[in-house]
Coordinates of N, CA and C in Angstrom, one line a residue:
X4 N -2.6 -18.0 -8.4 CA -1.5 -17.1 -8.0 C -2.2 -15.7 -8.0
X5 N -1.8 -14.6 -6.9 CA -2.4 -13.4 -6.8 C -1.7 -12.6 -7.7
X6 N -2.4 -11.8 -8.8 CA -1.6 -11.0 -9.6 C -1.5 -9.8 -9.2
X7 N -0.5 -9.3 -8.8 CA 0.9 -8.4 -8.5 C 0.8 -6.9 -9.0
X8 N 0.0 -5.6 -8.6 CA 0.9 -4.8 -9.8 C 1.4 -3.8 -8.8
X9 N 2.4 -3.5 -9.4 CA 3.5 -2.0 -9.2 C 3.6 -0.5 -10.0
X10 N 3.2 0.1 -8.8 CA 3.7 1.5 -8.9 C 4.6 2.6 -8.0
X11 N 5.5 3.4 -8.7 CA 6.2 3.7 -8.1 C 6.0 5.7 -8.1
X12 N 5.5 5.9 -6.9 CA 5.7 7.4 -6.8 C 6.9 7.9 -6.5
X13 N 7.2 9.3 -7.1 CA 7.7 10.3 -6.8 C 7.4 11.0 -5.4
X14 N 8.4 10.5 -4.8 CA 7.9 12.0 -3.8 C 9.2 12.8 -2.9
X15 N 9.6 12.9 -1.8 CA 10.4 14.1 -1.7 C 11.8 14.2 -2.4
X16 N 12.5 15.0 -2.7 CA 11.9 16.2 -2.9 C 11.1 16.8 -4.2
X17 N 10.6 15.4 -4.9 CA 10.1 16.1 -6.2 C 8.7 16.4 -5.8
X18 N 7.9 16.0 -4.9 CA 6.2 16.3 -3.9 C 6.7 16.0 -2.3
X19 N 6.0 17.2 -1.6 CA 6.2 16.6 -0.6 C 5.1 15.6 -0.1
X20 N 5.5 15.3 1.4 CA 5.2 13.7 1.8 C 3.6 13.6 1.8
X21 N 2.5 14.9 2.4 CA 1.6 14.7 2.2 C 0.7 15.2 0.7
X22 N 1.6 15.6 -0.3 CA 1.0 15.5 -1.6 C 1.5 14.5 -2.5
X23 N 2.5 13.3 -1.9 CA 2.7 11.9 -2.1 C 1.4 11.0 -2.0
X24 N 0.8 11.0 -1.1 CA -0.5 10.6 -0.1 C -1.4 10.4 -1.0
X25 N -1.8 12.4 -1.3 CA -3.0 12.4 -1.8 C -3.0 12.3 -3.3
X26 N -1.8 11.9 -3.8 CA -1.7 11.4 -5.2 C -2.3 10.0 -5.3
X27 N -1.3 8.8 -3.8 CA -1.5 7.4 -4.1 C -3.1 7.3 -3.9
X28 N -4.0 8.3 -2.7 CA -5.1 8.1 -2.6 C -6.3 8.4 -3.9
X29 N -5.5 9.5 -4.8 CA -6.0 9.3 -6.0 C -6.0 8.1 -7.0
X30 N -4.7 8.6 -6.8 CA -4.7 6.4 -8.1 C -5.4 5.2 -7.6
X31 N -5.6 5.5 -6.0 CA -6.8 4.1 -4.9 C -8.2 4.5 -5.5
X32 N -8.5 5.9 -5.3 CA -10.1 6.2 -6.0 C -10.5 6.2 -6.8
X33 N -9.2 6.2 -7.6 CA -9.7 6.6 -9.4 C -10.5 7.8 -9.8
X34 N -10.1 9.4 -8.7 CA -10.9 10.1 -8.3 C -12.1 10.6 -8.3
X35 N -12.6 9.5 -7.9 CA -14.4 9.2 -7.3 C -14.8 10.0 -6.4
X36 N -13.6 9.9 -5.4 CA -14.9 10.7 -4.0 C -15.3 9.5 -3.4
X37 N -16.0 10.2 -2.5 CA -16.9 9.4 -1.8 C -16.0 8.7 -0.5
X38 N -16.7 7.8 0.4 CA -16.4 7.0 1.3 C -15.1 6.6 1.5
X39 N -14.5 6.1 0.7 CA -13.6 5.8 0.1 C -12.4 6.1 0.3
X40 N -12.1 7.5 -0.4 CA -11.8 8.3 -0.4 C -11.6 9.4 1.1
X41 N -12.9 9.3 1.4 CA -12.7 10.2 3.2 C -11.7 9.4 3.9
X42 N -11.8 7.8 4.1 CA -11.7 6.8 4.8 C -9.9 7.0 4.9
X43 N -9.6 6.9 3.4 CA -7.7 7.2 2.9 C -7.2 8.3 3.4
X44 N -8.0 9.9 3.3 CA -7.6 10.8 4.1 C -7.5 11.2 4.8
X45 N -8.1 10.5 5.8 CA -8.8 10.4 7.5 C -7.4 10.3 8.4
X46 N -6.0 9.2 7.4 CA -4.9 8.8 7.9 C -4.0 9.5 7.1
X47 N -4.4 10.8 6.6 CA -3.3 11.8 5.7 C -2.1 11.9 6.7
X48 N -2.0 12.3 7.9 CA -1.3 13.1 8.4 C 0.2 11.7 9.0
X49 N -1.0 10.8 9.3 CA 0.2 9.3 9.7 C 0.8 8.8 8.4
X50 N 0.1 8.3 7.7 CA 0.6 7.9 6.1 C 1.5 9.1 5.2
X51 N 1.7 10.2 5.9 CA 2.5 11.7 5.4 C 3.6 11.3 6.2
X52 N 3.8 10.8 7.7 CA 4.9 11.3 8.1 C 5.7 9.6 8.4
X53 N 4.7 8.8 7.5 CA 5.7 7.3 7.4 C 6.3 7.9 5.8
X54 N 5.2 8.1 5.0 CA 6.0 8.5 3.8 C 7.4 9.3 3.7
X55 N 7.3 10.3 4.8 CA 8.4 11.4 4.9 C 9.7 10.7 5.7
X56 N 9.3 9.6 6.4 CA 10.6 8.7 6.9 C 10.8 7.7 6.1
X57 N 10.3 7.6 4.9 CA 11.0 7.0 3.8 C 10.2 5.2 4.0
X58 N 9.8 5.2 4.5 CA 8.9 4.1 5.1 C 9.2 2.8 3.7
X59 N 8.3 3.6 2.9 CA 7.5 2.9 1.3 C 8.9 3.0 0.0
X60 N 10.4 3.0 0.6 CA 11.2 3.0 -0.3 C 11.6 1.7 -0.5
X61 N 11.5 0.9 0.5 CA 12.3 -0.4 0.1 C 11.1 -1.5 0.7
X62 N 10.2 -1.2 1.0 CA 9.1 -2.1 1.6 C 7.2 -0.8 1.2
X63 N 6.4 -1.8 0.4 CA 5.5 -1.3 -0.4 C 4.6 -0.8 0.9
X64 N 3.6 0.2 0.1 CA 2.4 0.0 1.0 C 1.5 -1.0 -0.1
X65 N 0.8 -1.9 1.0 CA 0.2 -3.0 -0.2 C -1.2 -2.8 -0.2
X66 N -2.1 -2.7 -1.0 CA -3.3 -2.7 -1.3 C -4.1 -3.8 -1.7
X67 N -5.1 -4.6 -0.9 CA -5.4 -5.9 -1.3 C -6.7 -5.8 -1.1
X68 N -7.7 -6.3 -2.1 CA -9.0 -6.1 -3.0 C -9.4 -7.5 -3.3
X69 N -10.7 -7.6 -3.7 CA -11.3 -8.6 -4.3 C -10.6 -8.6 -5.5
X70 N -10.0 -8.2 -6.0 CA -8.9 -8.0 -7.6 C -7.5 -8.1 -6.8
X71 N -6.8 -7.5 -8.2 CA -5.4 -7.7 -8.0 C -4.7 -7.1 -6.8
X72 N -3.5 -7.0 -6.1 CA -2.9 -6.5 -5.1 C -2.1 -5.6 -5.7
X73 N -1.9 -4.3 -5.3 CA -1.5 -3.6 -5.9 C 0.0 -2.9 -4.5
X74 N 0.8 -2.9 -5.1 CA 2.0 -2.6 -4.1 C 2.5 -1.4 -4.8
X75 N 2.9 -0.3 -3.8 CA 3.3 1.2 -3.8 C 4.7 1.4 -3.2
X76 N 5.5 1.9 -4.1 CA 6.5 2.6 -3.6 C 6.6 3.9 -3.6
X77 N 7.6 4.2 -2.8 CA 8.0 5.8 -3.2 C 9.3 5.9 -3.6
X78 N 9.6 7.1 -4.1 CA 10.8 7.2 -4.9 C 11.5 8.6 -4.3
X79 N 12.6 8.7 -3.7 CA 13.1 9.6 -2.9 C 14.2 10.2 -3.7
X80 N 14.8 11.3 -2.8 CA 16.2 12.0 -3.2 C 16.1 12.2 -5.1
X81 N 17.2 11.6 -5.1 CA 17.6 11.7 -6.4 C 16.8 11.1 -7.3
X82 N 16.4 10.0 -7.1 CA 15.6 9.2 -8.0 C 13.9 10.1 -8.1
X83 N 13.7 10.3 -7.0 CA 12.2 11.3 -7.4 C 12.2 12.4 -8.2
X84 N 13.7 13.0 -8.7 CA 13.9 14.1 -9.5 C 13.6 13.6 -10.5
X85 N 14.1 12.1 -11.3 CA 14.1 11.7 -12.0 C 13.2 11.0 -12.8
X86 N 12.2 11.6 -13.6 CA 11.1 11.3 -14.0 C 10.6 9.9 -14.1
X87 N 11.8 9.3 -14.9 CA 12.2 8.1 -15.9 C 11.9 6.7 -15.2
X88 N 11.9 6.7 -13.7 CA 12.1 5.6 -13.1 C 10.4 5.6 -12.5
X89 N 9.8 6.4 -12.6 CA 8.4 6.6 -11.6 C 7.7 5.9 -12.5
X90 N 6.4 5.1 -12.3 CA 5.3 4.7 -12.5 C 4.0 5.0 -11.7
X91 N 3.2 5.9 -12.0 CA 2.2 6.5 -11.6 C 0.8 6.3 -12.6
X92 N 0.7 5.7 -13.4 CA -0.4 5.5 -14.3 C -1.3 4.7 -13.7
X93 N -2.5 5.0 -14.3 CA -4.2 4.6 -13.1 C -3.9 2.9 -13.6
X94 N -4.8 2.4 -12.9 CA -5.0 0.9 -12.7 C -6.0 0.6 -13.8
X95 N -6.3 -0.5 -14.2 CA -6.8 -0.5 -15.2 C -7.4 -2.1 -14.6
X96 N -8.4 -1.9 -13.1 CA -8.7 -2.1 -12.1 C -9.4 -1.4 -10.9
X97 N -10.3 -2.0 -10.4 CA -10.5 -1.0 -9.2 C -10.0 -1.9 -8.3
X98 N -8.9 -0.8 -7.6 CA -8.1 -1.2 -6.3 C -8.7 -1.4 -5.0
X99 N -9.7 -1.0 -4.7 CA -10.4 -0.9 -3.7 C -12.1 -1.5 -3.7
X100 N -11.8 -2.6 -4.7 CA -13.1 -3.5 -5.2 C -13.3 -4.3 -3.8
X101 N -14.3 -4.3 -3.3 CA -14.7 -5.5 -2.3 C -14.5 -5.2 -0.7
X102 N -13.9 -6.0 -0.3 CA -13.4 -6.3 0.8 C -11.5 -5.7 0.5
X103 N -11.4 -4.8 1.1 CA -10.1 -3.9 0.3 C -9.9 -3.5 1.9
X104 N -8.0 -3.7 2.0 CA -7.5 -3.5 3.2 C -6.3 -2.5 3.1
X105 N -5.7 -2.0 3.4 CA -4.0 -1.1 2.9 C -3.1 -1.0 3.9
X106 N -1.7 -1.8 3.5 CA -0.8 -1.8 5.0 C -0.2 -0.8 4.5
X107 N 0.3 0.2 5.7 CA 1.3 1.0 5.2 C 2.9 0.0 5.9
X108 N 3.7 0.1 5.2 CA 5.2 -0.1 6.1 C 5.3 0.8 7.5
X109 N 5.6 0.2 8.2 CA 6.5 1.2 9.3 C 7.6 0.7 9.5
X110 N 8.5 2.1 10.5 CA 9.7 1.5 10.7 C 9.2 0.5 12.6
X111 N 9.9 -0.4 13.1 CA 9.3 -1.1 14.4 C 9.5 0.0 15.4
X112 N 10.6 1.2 15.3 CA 10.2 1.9 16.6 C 8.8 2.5 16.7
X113 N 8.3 2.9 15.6 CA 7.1 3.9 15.6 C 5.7 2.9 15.2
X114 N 5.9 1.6 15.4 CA 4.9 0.9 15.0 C 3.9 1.4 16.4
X115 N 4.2 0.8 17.1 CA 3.0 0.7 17.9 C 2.0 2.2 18.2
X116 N 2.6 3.7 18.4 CA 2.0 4.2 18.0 C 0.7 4.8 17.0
X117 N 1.8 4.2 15.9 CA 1.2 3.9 14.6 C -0.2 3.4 14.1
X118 N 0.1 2.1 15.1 CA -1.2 0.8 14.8 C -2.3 1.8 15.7
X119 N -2.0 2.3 16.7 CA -2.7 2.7 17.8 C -3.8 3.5 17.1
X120 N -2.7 4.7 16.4 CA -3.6 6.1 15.7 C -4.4 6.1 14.7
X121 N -3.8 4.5 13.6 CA -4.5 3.9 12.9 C -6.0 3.1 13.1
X122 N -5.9 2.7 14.6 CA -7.1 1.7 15.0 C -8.5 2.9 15.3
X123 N -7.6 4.2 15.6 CA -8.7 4.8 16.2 C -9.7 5.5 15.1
X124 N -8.8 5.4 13.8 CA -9.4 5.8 12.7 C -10.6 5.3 11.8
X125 N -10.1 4.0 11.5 CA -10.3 2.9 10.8 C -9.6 1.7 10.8
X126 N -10.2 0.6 10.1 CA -10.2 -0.8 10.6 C -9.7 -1.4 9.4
X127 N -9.7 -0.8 8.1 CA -9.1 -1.4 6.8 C -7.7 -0.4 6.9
X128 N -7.2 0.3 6.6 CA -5.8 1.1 6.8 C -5.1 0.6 8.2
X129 N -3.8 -0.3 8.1 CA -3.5 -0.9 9.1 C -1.9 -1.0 9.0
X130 N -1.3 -1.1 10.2 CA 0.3 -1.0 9.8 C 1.2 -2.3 9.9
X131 N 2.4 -2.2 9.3 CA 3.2 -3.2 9.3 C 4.7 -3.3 9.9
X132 N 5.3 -3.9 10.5 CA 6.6 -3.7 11.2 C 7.5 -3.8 9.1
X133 N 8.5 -2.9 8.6 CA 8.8 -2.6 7.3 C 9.4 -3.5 7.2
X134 N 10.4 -4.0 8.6 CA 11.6 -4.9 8.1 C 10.9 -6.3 7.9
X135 N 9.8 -6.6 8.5 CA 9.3 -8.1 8.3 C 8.3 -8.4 7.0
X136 N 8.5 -7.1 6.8 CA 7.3 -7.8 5.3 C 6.0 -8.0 5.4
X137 N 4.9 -8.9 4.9 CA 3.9 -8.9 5.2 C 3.7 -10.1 5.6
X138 N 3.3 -10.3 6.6 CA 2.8 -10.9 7.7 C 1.5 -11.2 8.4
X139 N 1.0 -12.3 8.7 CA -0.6 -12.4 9.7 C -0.2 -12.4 11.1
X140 N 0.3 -11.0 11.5 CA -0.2 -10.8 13.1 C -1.0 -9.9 13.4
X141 N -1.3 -9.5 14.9 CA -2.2 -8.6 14.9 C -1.6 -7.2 14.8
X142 N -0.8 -7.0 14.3 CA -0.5 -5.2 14.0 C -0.4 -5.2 12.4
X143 N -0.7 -6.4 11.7 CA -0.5 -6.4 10.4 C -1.5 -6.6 9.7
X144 N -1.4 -6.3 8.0 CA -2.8 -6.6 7.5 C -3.0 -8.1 7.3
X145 N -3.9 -8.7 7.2 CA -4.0 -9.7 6.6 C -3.2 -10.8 5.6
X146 N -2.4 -11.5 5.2 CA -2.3 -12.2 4.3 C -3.2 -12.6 3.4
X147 N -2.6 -13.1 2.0 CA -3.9 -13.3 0.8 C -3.2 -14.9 1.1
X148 N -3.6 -15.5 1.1 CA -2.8 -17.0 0.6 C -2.8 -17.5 -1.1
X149 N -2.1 -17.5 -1.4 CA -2.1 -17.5 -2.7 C -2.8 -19.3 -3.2
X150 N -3.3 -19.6 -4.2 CA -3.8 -20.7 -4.7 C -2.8 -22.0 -4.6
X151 N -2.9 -22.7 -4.5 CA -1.7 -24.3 -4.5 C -2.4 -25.1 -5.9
X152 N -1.4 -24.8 -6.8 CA -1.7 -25.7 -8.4 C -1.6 -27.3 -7.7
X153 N -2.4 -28.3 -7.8 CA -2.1 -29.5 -7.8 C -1.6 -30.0 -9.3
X154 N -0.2 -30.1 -9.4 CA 0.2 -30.7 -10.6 C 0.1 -31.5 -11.3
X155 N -0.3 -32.9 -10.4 CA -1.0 -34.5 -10.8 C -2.0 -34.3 -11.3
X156 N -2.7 -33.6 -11.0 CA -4.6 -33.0 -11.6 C -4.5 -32.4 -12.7
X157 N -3.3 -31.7 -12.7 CA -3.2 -30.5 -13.6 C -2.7 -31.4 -15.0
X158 N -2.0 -32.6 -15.1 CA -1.4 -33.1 -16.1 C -2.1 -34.2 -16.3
X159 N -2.9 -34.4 -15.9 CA -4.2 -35.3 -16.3 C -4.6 -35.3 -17.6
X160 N -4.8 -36.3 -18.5 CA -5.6 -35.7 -19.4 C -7.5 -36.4 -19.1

């Protein structure tokens, strides 16, 4: 089974949409710098203005690594005032270990755009239609397939 973790940003009106960004892309580098790092802010300005249409409130941006998958919300209006509900603490993990991909949500009118301004960027930062979730097509990231327990094997002695 792929292990799961959640964090939940603050952002408008308690940050705006592109210092939402370069917070998540901090908690992605673990503020390293480097490659990495350029690669995340290269799509500041697209990843700012899905964040600012609320994109990552009810549908994550997902981060998936040779490690755990790490899924990002944002936390809007009222709730971003509110300290109490945010989770922003570093990973205790590198998120961006390996072979590492990042769907952002979109909403479907602004997908294709989207995928467009994304492809001309880079090839790991890729978008997703918000209402379908994650999905293996070609405007989406990748799927992880998760492990299948065989239970007869497993109760074997």
């Amino acid at each position: 089974m792929t292990t799961v973790v959640r964090r939940d940003f603050r952002s408008v009106p308690s940050r705006d949409a592109m210092a939402t960004w370069t917070a998540i892309v901090a908690l992605l580098t673990q503020g390293q710098g480097g490659d990495r790092e350029k690669e995340l802010l290269s799509v500041a300005g697209i990843a700012s203005s899905l964040i600012a249409d609320q994109a990552a409130k009810d549908a994550p941006i997902v981060v998936t690594c040779d490690g755990p998958r790490t899924r990002i919300y944002c936390l809007y209006d009222d709730d971003s005032l509110d300290d109490s509900g945010s989770g922003e603490a570093k990973l205790g993990y590198e998120p961006l270990k390996g072979d590492w991909q990042v769907s952002l949500p979109c909403p479907q009118e602004d997908l294709d755009w989207v995928f467009q301004a994304l492809g001309r960027l880079t090839k790991r930062i890729v978008a997703r239609d918000l209402a379908e979730g994650i999905s293996a097509d070609s405007k989406t990231a990748s799927a992880v397939a998760a492990p299948v327990l065989n239970l007869e094997s497993f109760f074997k002695s």
